[in-house]
XYZ file of C-alpha atoms in Angstrom:
679
model
C -26.030 -1.216 -7.927
C -24.261 -1.182 -4.567
C -20.641 -2.172 -4.093
C -17.652 -1.470 -1.838
C -14.165 -0.134 -2.521
C -11.836 -3.097 -1.880
C -8.551 -1.238 -1.548
C -6.190 -0.833 1.401
C -7.659 2.404 2.737
C -9.356 3.041 6.090
C -12.602 4.213 4.506
C -13.959 1.108 2.708
C -16.207 3.476 0.783
C -19.738 2.477 -0.146
C -20.128 2.700 -3.919
C -22.893 2.983 -6.477
C -21.870 1.479 -9.807
C -23.509 1.670 -13.207
C -23.097 -1.136 -15.731
C -24.101 -0.743 -19.373
C -23.849 -3.556 -21.908
C -21.692 -5.581 -19.545
C -19.161 -2.790 -18.972
C -18.630 -0.520 -16.012
C -19.656 2.980 -17.045
C -19.756 4.970 -13.800
C -18.716 4.804 -10.147
C -19.950 7.227 -7.493
C -20.142 7.241 -3.730
C -23.307 6.082 -2.012
C -24.689 9.132 -0.164
C -26.782 6.903 2.107
C -23.753 5.422 3.880
C -23.506 7.084 7.314
C -19.715 7.383 7.328
C -18.568 7.685 3.712
C -21.557 9.945 2.837
C -21.171 9.648 -0.937
C -17.583 10.908 -0.998
C -14.987 8.838 -2.876
C -11.490 9.571 -4.155
C -10.512 10.321 -7.743
C -8.758 6.974 -8.029
C -11.989 5.043 -7.620
C -14.033 7.479 -9.695
C -11.750 6.356 -12.542
C -12.305 2.676 -11.756
C -13.698 1.802 -15.170
C -10.241 2.377 -16.620
C -8.799 -0.106 -14.129
C -11.465 -2.758 -14.701
C -11.189 -2.531 -18.480
C -7.446 -1.868 -18.607
C -5.521 -3.136 -21.627
C -3.070 -4.525 -19.047
C -5.678 -6.926 -17.592
C -4.474 -10.504 -17.467
C -7.166 -12.534 -19.239
C -5.728 -16.054 -19.469
C -3.151 -18.220 -17.679
C 0.333 -17.538 -19.037
C 3.661 -19.377 -18.978
C 6.993 -17.555 -19.206
C 8.927 -17.988 -22.465
C 11.611 -15.297 -22.015
C 14.050 -14.363 -19.292
C 12.657 -13.348 -15.928
C 11.777 -9.667 -15.955
C 11.257 -9.493 -19.736
C 7.517 -10.086 -19.523
C 7.290 -12.547 -22.424
C 4.663 -15.268 -22.020
C 2.584 -17.804 -23.906
C -1.050 -18.626 -23.246
C -1.863 -21.945 -21.570
C -5.020 -23.511 -20.146
C -6.158 -23.372 -16.553
C -5.864 -27.146 -16.312
C -2.251 -26.982 -17.466
C -1.452 -24.188 -14.998
C -2.952 -25.996 -12.003
C -1.259 -29.253 -12.988
C 2.125 -27.550 -13.319
C 1.867 -25.840 -9.934
C 0.797 -29.067 -8.254
C 3.609 -31.056 -9.880
C 6.309 -28.491 -9.054
C 5.126 -28.221 -5.448
C 5.005 -32.002 -5.011
C 8.596 -32.147 -6.204
C 9.627 -29.390 -3.772
C 7.803 -31.114 -0.904
C 9.832 -34.247 -1.612
C 13.250 -32.662 -2.134
C 13.257 -29.593 0.134
C 10.196 -29.777 2.351
C 7.100 -27.618 2.630
C 8.913 -24.631 4.136
C 10.638 -24.109 0.776
C 7.248 -22.838 -0.463
C 6.349 -19.256 0.530
C 3.036 -17.445 0.011
C 3.340 -13.694 -0.477
C 0.224 -11.567 -0.157
C -1.068 -8.453 1.486
C -4.053 -6.146 1.034
C -4.636 -6.005 -2.707
C -8.176 -6.688 -1.587
C -9.595 -6.039 1.865
C -12.478 -8.457 1.274
C -12.271 -11.064 4.001
C -12.855 -14.187 1.900
C -10.420 -13.246 -0.854
C -7.829 -11.835 1.582
C -7.643 -15.083 3.565
C -8.334 -17.399 0.621
C -4.858 -18.952 0.482
C -4.189 -19.337 4.192
C -5.867 -22.759 4.653
C -4.031 -24.294 1.695
C -0.597 -23.070 2.747
C -1.253 -24.011 6.383
C -2.276 -27.525 5.347
C 0.826 -27.884 3.172
C 3.080 -26.774 6.031
C 4.508 -23.957 3.907
C 6.508 -21.145 5.476
C 4.251 -18.652 7.218
C 4.349 -15.023 6.097
C 4.472 -12.243 8.670
C 2.394 -9.623 6.864
C 4.061 -6.615 8.475
C 4.498 -4.156 5.617
C 1.804 -1.721 6.724
C 0.247 -1.579 10.193
C 2.004 -3.975 12.553
C 4.394 -1.476 14.125
C 1.658 1.101 14.660
C -0.664 -1.518 16.128
C 2.024 -2.850 18.478
C 2.686 0.642 19.797
C -1.015 1.359 20.236
C -1.551 -1.908 22.114
C 1.367 -1.149 24.430
C -0.600 1.800 25.796
C -4.219 0.798 25.212
C -4.297 -2.985 24.857
C -6.466 -3.052 21.722
C -6.369 -1.509 18.270
C -9.510 0.538 18.447
C -10.449 4.041 19.502
C -13.152 6.642 19.681
C -15.455 6.634 16.659
C -14.326 9.065 13.947
C -17.943 10.123 13.428
C -17.782 11.698 16.884
C -15.082 14.172 15.843
C -17.772 16.349 14.269
C -18.527 17.560 17.796
C -14.887 18.108 18.776
C -13.466 21.517 19.683
C -9.922 20.571 18.656
C -8.904 18.058 15.988
C -5.284 16.993 15.589
C -4.528 15.208 12.314
C -1.247 13.589 13.274
C 0.774 12.043 10.455
C -2.249 11.504 8.226
C -2.755 13.144 4.829
C -6.476 12.489 4.889
C -7.079 14.474 1.708
C -5.180 11.741 -0.151
C -5.522 8.606 1.938
C -8.861 8.741 3.788
C -10.985 11.424 2.167
C -14.042 10.846 4.346
C -12.167 12.100 7.396
C -11.902 15.444 5.634
C -15.699 15.470 5.272
C -15.991 15.143 9.044
C -13.260 17.722 9.626
C -15.094 20.198 7.411
C -18.312 19.637 9.358
C -16.460 20.107 12.642
C -14.842 23.335 11.442
C -18.240 24.687 10.432
C -19.264 24.428 14.071
C -16.042 26.068 15.277
C -13.451 23.324 15.726
C -9.767 24.248 15.480
C -7.720 21.883 13.312
C -4.002 21.187 13.719
C -2.052 19.060 11.243
C 1.267 17.516 12.311
C 3.222 16.399 9.255
C 6.824 16.653 7.980
C 5.684 18.423 4.815
C 2.835 20.668 3.730
C 0.228 18.277 2.391
C -3.199 19.257 1.040
C -4.515 18.222 4.447
C -2.114 20.642 6.134
C -3.247 23.386 3.772
C -6.828 22.943 4.996
C -5.879 23.033 8.684
C -5.837 26.109 10.897
C -2.265 25.305 11.881
C 0.448 23.110 10.385
C 3.330 21.869 12.528
C 6.107 20.815 10.127
C 8.110 18.496 12.361
C 11.316 16.780 11.341
C 10.641 13.204 10.180
C 10.774 10.663 12.983
C 10.446 13.178 15.838
C 6.695 12.948 16.523
C 7.237 11.181 19.851
C 9.410 14.064 21.027
C 6.644 16.534 20.167
C 4.099 14.473 22.111
C 6.467 14.320 25.093
C 6.961 18.066 24.944
C 3.190 18.515 25.062
C 3.033 16.155 28.058
C 5.724 18.196 29.820
C 3.652 21.365 29.562
C 0.349 19.667 30.446
C 1.812 18.215 33.630
C 3.960 21.216 34.595
C 0.989 23.573 34.254
C -1.483 21.098 35.809
C -3.664 20.913 32.724
C -4.476 17.223 33.290
C -7.614 15.355 34.387
C -6.645 13.958 37.791
C -9.927 12.087 38.224
C -9.521 10.156 34.953
C -5.832 9.540 35.636
C -6.607 8.089 39.082
C -9.327 5.679 37.954
C -8.212 4.690 34.447
C -4.414 4.904 34.077
C -1.220 3.323 35.384
C 2.158 4.958 35.989
C 1.284 8.656 36.065
C 3.827 9.542 38.753
C 6.605 7.827 36.825
C 5.519 9.582 33.638
C 5.396 12.970 35.351
C 8.981 12.592 36.534
C 10.100 11.179 33.175
C 8.790 14.043 31.025
C 10.649 16.691 33.009
C 13.572 16.007 30.661
C 11.434 16.960 27.618
C 11.225 20.701 28.115
C 9.787 22.748 25.237
C 13.249 24.172 24.622
C 14.870 20.742 24.298
C 12.014 19.373 22.195
C 12.170 22.426 19.927
C 15.731 21.514 18.982
C 14.672 17.950 18.161
C 11.505 18.583 16.163
C 12.492 21.844 14.468
C 9.655 23.998 15.825
C 9.781 27.056 18.113
C 9.385 26.245 21.797
C 6.494 28.712 21.922
C 4.626 26.654 19.316
C 4.962 23.519 21.451
C 3.707 25.362 24.517
C 0.773 26.811 22.568
C -0.219 23.374 21.262
C -0.105 21.896 24.762
C -2.182 24.710 26.241
C -4.760 24.472 23.471
C -4.920 20.701 23.905
C -5.194 20.960 27.676
C -7.992 23.512 27.393
C -10.009 21.335 24.987
C -11.468 18.217 26.652
C -13.293 17.606 23.381
C -10.022 17.028 21.571
C -9.801 14.293 18.944
C -6.503 12.961 17.558
C -6.688 11.087 14.257
C -3.401 9.231 13.918
C -1.980 8.040 10.596
C -0.135 4.789 9.997
C 2.656 6.544 8.069
C 4.384 7.996 11.127
C 4.996 4.437 12.341
C 7.187 3.631 9.318
C 10.306 4.771 11.111
C 12.788 2.882 13.252
C 11.031 4.372 16.315
C 7.506 4.065 14.911
C 6.002 1.813 17.564
C 7.133 4.041 20.398
C 5.811 7.044 18.491
C 2.301 5.573 18.312
C 2.464 4.483 21.945
C 3.461 7.980 23.009
C 0.718 9.783 21.091
C -1.841 7.339 22.523
C -0.977 8.607 26.025
C -2.086 12.184 25.364
C -5.893 11.761 25.596
C -5.423 9.857 28.858
C -3.718 12.859 30.442
C -6.608 15.202 29.642
C -9.420 12.657 30.042
C -10.394 13.062 26.406
C -10.891 9.301 26.068
C -13.970 9.683 28.271
C -15.516 12.513 26.255
C -18.294 11.828 23.753
C -16.455 13.827 21.083
C -12.841 13.385 22.140
C -10.186 10.704 22.309
C -8.098 9.260 19.512
C -8.261 6.745 16.705
C -5.491 4.937 14.887
C -7.617 2.078 13.552
C -11.039 0.596 14.222
C -9.869 -2.990 13.610
C -10.619 -4.446 17.056
C -14.168 -3.102 16.955
C -15.183 -5.943 14.632
C -15.692 -9.132 16.605
C -15.199 -11.489 13.676
C -13.390 -14.750 14.336
C -11.190 -14.895 11.237
C -9.922 -18.311 12.279
C -12.953 -19.490 10.326
C -11.179 -18.244 7.202
C -7.469 -18.630 7.911
C -7.673 -22.108 9.482
C -4.456 -22.071 11.457
C -5.635 -25.382 12.939
C -4.573 -27.026 9.655
C -0.891 -26.304 10.323
C 1.419 -29.148 11.353
C 2.037 -29.615 15.082
C 5.489 -28.101 14.605
C 4.596 -24.656 13.353
C 6.470 -23.768 10.163
C 9.000 -20.955 10.203
C 7.781 -17.380 9.826
C 9.233 -15.019 7.237
C 8.915 -11.255 7.556
C 7.675 -9.981 4.194
C 9.774 -6.827 4.523
C 12.888 -8.987 4.268
C 11.854 -10.626 0.995
C 15.057 -9.623 -0.793
C 17.227 -11.202 1.900
C 15.064 -14.305 2.118
C 15.305 -14.935 -1.626
C 19.061 -14.312 -1.845
C 20.390 -15.708 1.446
C 22.429 -18.832 0.702
C 22.178 -19.828 4.364
C 18.392 -20.219 4.289
C 17.559 -23.792 5.259
C 15.635 -24.891 3.374
C 16.137 -22.328 0.612
C 13.039 -20.749 -0.897
C 12.215 -22.726 -4.034
C 8.717 -21.413 -4.815
C 6.950 -18.096 -4.292
C 3.191 -17.705 -4.773
C 2.215 -14.024 -5.045
C -1.337 -12.684 -4.818
C -2.908 -9.455 -3.548
C 0.512 -7.779 -3.768
C 3.183 -6.362 -6.069
C 6.433 -6.927 -4.131
C 8.727 -5.954 -7.010
C 7.408 -2.403 -6.631
C 6.352 -2.043 -2.997
C 8.975 -3.946 -1.001
C 11.954 -2.033 0.402
C 15.514 -2.669 -0.769
C 14.161 -3.196 -4.260
C 17.493 -4.064 -5.871
C 17.829 -7.107 -3.632
C 14.175 -8.069 -4.165
C 14.581 -8.017 -7.951
C 17.789 -10.029 -7.715
C 15.871 -12.665 -5.782
C 12.905 -12.665 -8.154
C 15.284 -13.141 -11.095
C 16.547 -16.488 -9.754
C 16.062 -19.156 -12.411
C 15.663 -21.844 -9.750
C 12.782 -19.984 -8.060
C 9.373 -21.196 -9.257
C 7.203 -18.081 -9.034
C 3.454 -17.972 -9.559
C 1.680 -14.615 -9.677
C -2.121 -14.427 -9.513
C -2.852 -10.908 -10.649
C -5.441 -8.624 -12.225
C -2.988 -6.679 -14.380
C 0.520 -7.301 -15.685
C 2.504 -5.784 -12.803
C 6.257 -5.493 -12.298
C 6.138 -8.665 -10.212
C 4.211 -10.551 -12.890
C 7.100 -9.911 -15.303
C 9.254 -12.144 -13.073
C 6.734 -14.995 -12.860
C 7.017 -18.469 -14.323
C 3.219 -18.619 -14.390
C 0.783 -15.697 -14.374
C -2.830 -16.445 -13.459
C -5.699 -14.035 -14.277
C -7.499 -12.625 -11.220
C -10.934 -11.128 -10.774
C -11.522 -7.625 -9.449
C -13.886 -6.832 -6.594
C -16.814 -6.039 -8.890
C -16.528 -9.563 -10.280
C -16.796 -11.620 -7.063
C -18.604 -11.621 -3.728
C -17.018 -10.586 -0.436
C -17.470 -9.158 3.032
C -15.656 -5.951 4.005
C -14.774 -4.464 7.337
C -12.983 -1.144 7.740
C -10.099 0.169 9.767
C -11.482 3.719 9.770
C -15.123 3.188 10.772
C -17.392 0.558 12.310
C -19.564 -0.660 9.432
C -19.596 -4.120 7.847
C -20.465 -4.233 4.149
C -21.293 -6.948 1.636
C -20.500 -6.618 -2.063
C -22.096 -8.779 -4.739
C -20.599 -9.287 -8.216
C -21.954 -6.796 -10.738
C -19.710 -7.700 -13.692
C -18.780 -10.964 -15.366
C -15.058 -11.719 -15.115
C -13.248 -10.943 -18.380
C -11.564 -13.785 -20.225
C -10.714 -16.560 -17.790
C -10.188 -14.338 -14.731
C -10.753 -16.295 -11.529
C -11.012 -15.286 -7.877
C -8.405 -16.100 -5.247
C -10.874 -18.438 -3.607
C -11.542 -20.426 -6.764
C -7.853 -20.811 -7.644
C -7.039 -22.143 -4.189
C -10.053 -24.462 -4.372
C -8.626 -25.948 -7.584
C -5.155 -26.269 -6.071
C -6.640 -27.889 -2.977
C -8.300 -30.506 -5.130
C -5.142 -31.104 -7.199
C -2.942 -31.439 -4.095
C -5.600 -33.228 -2.030
C -5.226 -30.932 0.993
C -7.835 -28.866 2.887
C -10.510 -30.092 0.495
C -13.315 -29.960 3.072
C -12.650 -26.282 3.711
C -12.625 -25.359 0.040
C -15.841 -27.308 -0.558
C -17.628 -24.347 1.034
C -18.710 -21.402 -1.088
C -17.759 -17.802 -0.265
C -21.368 -17.165 0.785
C -21.228 -20.114 3.195
C -18.004 -18.803 4.693
C -19.426 -15.306 5.133
C -22.447 -16.768 6.928
C -20.165 -18.822 9.168
C -17.900 -15.844 9.865
C -20.852 -13.714 10.964
C -22.457 -16.528 12.970
C -19.305 -17.271 14.991
C -18.479 -13.655 15.825
C -18.971 -12.023 19.204
C -21.739 -9.708 20.382
C -20.556 -6.887 18.114
C -21.915 -8.760 15.079
C -24.924 -10.443 16.697
C -27.946 -10.010 14.443
C -25.839 -9.037 11.430
C -26.512 -11.793 8.927
C -25.574 -12.471 5.333
C -29.203 -11.972 4.337
C -29.439 -8.641 6.147
C -26.264 -7.346 4.537
C -27.396 -8.534 1.127
C -30.637 -6.578 1.546
C -29.254 -3.457 3.248
C -25.641 -3.291 2.000
C -24.089 -2.429 5.357
C -24.623 -2.555 9.099
C -22.904 -0.813 11.986
C -21.473 -3.307 14.438
C -23.123 -3.432 17.845
C -21.070 -0.860 19.694
C -22.349 1.998 21.851
C -22.824 5.330 20.163
C -20.923 7.369 21.119
C -18.177 4.768 21.353
C -15.603 5.437 24.074
C -13.667 2.175 24.541
C -11.138 3.682 26.959
C -13.522 5.773 29.046
C -12.906 3.653 32.148
C -9.603 1.945 31.421
C -8.199 -0.323 28.736
C -7.766 -4.057 27.968
C -4.095 -4.009 28.995
C -2.605 -6.416 31.580
C -3.427 -3.874 34.301
C -6.878 -3.020 32.959
C -5.743 0.602 32.675
C -4.244 2.919 30.088
C -0.574 2.194 30.667
C 1.763 5.175 30.814
C 4.193 2.645 32.310
C 4.317 -0.779 30.642
C 5.734 -3.674 32.641
C 5.517 -5.835 29.526
C 7.808 -3.476 27.600
C 10.186 -3.403 30.549
C 10.417 -7.210 30.499
C 11.186 -7.060 26.775
C 14.064 -4.668 27.400
C 12.261 -1.738 25.752
C 11.709 1.639 27.418
C 8.702 1.133 29.710
C 7.722 4.813 29.526
C 7.009 6.860 26.383
C 10.413 7.845 25.055
C 11.912 9.622 22.070
C 14.511 7.381 20.431
C 16.601 9.123 17.716
C 16.769 7.421 14.336
C 19.883 5.451 13.447
C 19.362 6.426 9.807
C 18.687 10.033 10.645
C 20.328 13.422 11.206
C 22.061 12.325 14.425
C 24.158 9.762 12.541
C 27.174 11.894 11.642
C 28.900 9.223 9.573
C 25.895 8.551 7.341
C 24.876 12.183 7.005
C 28.295 13.114 5.641
C 27.443 11.028 2.572
C 23.651 11.250 2.653
C 22.659 14.520 4.326
C 18.946 14.621 3.440
C 16.045 12.764 5.009
C 13.735 11.237 2.390
C 10.140 10.322 3.181
C 7.941 8.362 0.771
C 4.240 9.112 1.484
C 1.309 8.297 -0.843
C 0.432 10.531 -3.743
C -3.023 11.611 -4.783
C -3.478 9.305 -7.750
C -1.922 5.983 -6.673
C -2.549 3.729 -3.689
C 0.884 2.267 -3.007
C 1.585 0.829 -6.480
C -2.086 0.274 -7.342
C -3.462 2.517 -10.100
C 0.041 3.111 -11.460
C -1.102 1.207 -14.543
C -3.704 3.915 -15.310
C -2.511 6.131 -18.138
C -4.986 8.852 -17.194
C -3.853 8.943 -13.563
C -0.186 8.868 -14.572
C -0.794 11.865 -16.819
C -2.314 13.733 -13.888
C 0.669 12.860 -11.697
C 2.895 13.822 -14.688
C 6.214 12.258 -13.693
C 7.991 10.731 -10.693
C 8.922 13.817 -8.690
C 11.055 14.642 -5.676
C 10.079 17.689 -3.613
C 13.167 19.695 -2.647
C 13.418 22.803 -0.477
C 14.824 25.792 -2.418
C 17.806 26.115 -0.063
C 18.794 22.478 -0.614
C 18.329 22.832 -4.366
C 20.401 26.001 -4.535
C 23.272 24.355 -2.657
C 23.301 21.625 -5.315
C 22.788 23.735 -8.416
C 19.347 22.243 -8.999
C 16.591 24.194 -10.728
C 12.882 23.481 -10.785
C 12.126 20.785 -13.365
C 15.677 19.416 -13.517
C 16.256 15.703 -13.875
C 17.959 14.546 -10.692
C 19.353 11.365 -9.197
C 18.437 10.507 -5.619
C 20.928 8.138 -3.986
C 20.911 6.203 -0.718
C 23.403 3.623 0.475
C 21.176 0.997 -1.175
C 20.780 2.415 -4.674
C 19.785 5.313 -6.902
C 16.685 6.405 -8.820
C 15.894 9.257 -11.209
C 13.239 11.894 -10.585
C 12.180 15.355 -11.661
C 12.945 18.007 -9.051
C 10.109 20.203 -7.823
C 11.393 23.136 -5.794
C 8.904 23.997 -3.091
C 8.483 25.509 0.358
C 6.133 22.605 1.142
C 9.103 20.739 2.598
C 11.726 21.997 5.017
C 15.477 22.193 4.346
C 17.074 18.836 4.987
C 13.989 16.855 3.953
C 13.011 15.638 0.480
C 9.711 13.976 -0.376
C 8.875 11.341 -2.998
C 5.135 10.740 -3.257
C 3.786 7.413 -4.468
C 5.114 4.216 -6.023
C 5.446 4.187 -9.804
C 5.856 0.894 -11.616
C 9.350 0.306 -12.988
C 8.331 0.503 -16.630
C 6.868 3.982 -16.090
C 9.812 5.275 -14.058
C 12.842 6.998 -15.628
C 15.713 4.550 -15.547
C 13.377 1.634 -14.882
C 13.696 1.656 -11.095
C 11.419 3.270 -8.503
C 11.614 4.820 -5.085
C 12.045 1.550 -3.194
C 15.534 1.212 -4.629
C 16.311 3.832 -1.971
C 14.428 2.453 1.031
C 15.912 0.037 3.538
C 14.524 -3.255 4.798
C 15.366 -2.684 8.440
C 12.816 -3.558 11.112
C 11.079 -1.012 13.332
C 11.156 -1.069 17.121
C 7.861 -2.911 17.606
C 5.744 -5.330 15.603
C 8.299 -6.151 12.918
C 7.155 -3.372 10.596
C 8.999 -1.383 7.921
C 11.145 1.754 8.118
C 10.361 3.302 4.713
C 10.724 6.861 6.034
C 13.995 6.361 7.945
C 15.933 6.950 4.797
C 18.989 9.176 4.253
C 19.789 10.282 0.700
C 21.755 12.676 -1.464
C 20.279 14.515 -4.455
C 22.265 15.649 -7.486
C 21.547 16.814 -11.016
C 21.366 13.927 -13.462
């Protein structure tokens, strides 16, 4: 039977699932899907263990112990809904609707279940959540240059002569890109990987550029310097499709290869060679990862990289250009699902999810947060400044409801835990942010116990609270039909019935797809090297390298915390998802910090030692792995382990800060100075 991977990954892989005696027995990739081509990651191949996990929540539960202990008693669904409705009515009367906060992100990428709670919370007038924890900074930077979050189709990179994998460990986080890269290499493409440490993706590239964390914009500017100085640019494309070239040309004179070499930690000759190779390859394709945006300067970094294909005209080539995300290629009007029209005339306050710890502990909040409803997310594990987050979740006067598939760290802090379905147990529509195919997934398993979908829980709450009832009277299938019917020309002819019969459909975009071949949907209608909008906001209007505050240039901080710590994904977890899998934890072995031998030697650390990593926010224990995969001055912690599986009971986000990046309100997980010592 067909299905779709629901997780927060660009690929949205098409799946074939086998069910025997009501249990999931096998998951493979569907080889018929044009993009995913039957390739799936090891996490999803082990999906049966997740679906049938002993940690599945099967019934509604009420807390009977202290918050964080994880002690609960079973209650009925009717009792759970009645208690939520009663507590919220009381809060509405005493503190107002803004004292209620929804907290969700991309635990499922299915459109119906992702947006299921929005209409209810809008109708209540609850605080709005700025869901910024992943892509918002990257998207803001991309839009500053290109106006829309889309790009050349990844399928076209098979015909590229040069592929630059910039800040993306595709072997872990979007495996299908590696399929395309392999096909491109077989026909002679040269592959460059830009990444602060030697990932499996870097190991498969022809060349790995191990830049210092947070300096990617400087590298891009150094490449621009050489391209312009040596006249390796496409003057025809620049004249008809871009804005601000003369200003850019003058601006990048200050980013000589020699100066950039000192910033990024690469030889000047390497920067020159990259620029010359890029300038000589009109069929050059840059696949940009979201991770490089999770720095204080992340938006400007994405904006700067997006300028490169405009200099060489690669945006106009059938096999060139760049892609960060395909999101804007899907002309779905999600207002059908989120129903922002239900909000009060005075829009409720917005809360940045990255600042959850501050929001829950700030005595000056008016009104204070009195109830938190968590779904599609595990904030106790994934939010930065974890110590503050846990302090807030432990508040006895905070009424917390967690709707969850498994008993997560966050669920341990809940007053009520509600059992949630998994994607194989409900219907949904999926778009991707790595390709241009819509997919429909039908339920193939019966929900275990009393597990209930997001949509159904909010329908019951809507009825109990008597808000947004007309919206929730519709079924998920009705909403999917309406979503497809109200979309733009990109989804014309793609119906619920067609998707149910065929499984997927490519949206109606040209093939090859070159959205910036003749300009961009910016205010000027051109690719903007110079942005008047950024200038009005007081930001640098031209691509600029901005040093990190929490980085090597901060002498005061580096005296105490001399190492940069980045926190990329690991092979076996997706953020904190799959951390509950005993088999995958065994394969990952233990929470590990990668340390360069020179840094380890200076601290008396041997391979396999227990160590403590400390930032100005907290400390966590890891096992040291000495490796040349990272450079001196940089340590790497891959993946997010749940607290209960982490030595000392606290994970990597004890270390990370909840500062806000330069654009879009996103996180700064990788702008993180630490010290490492033997435990």
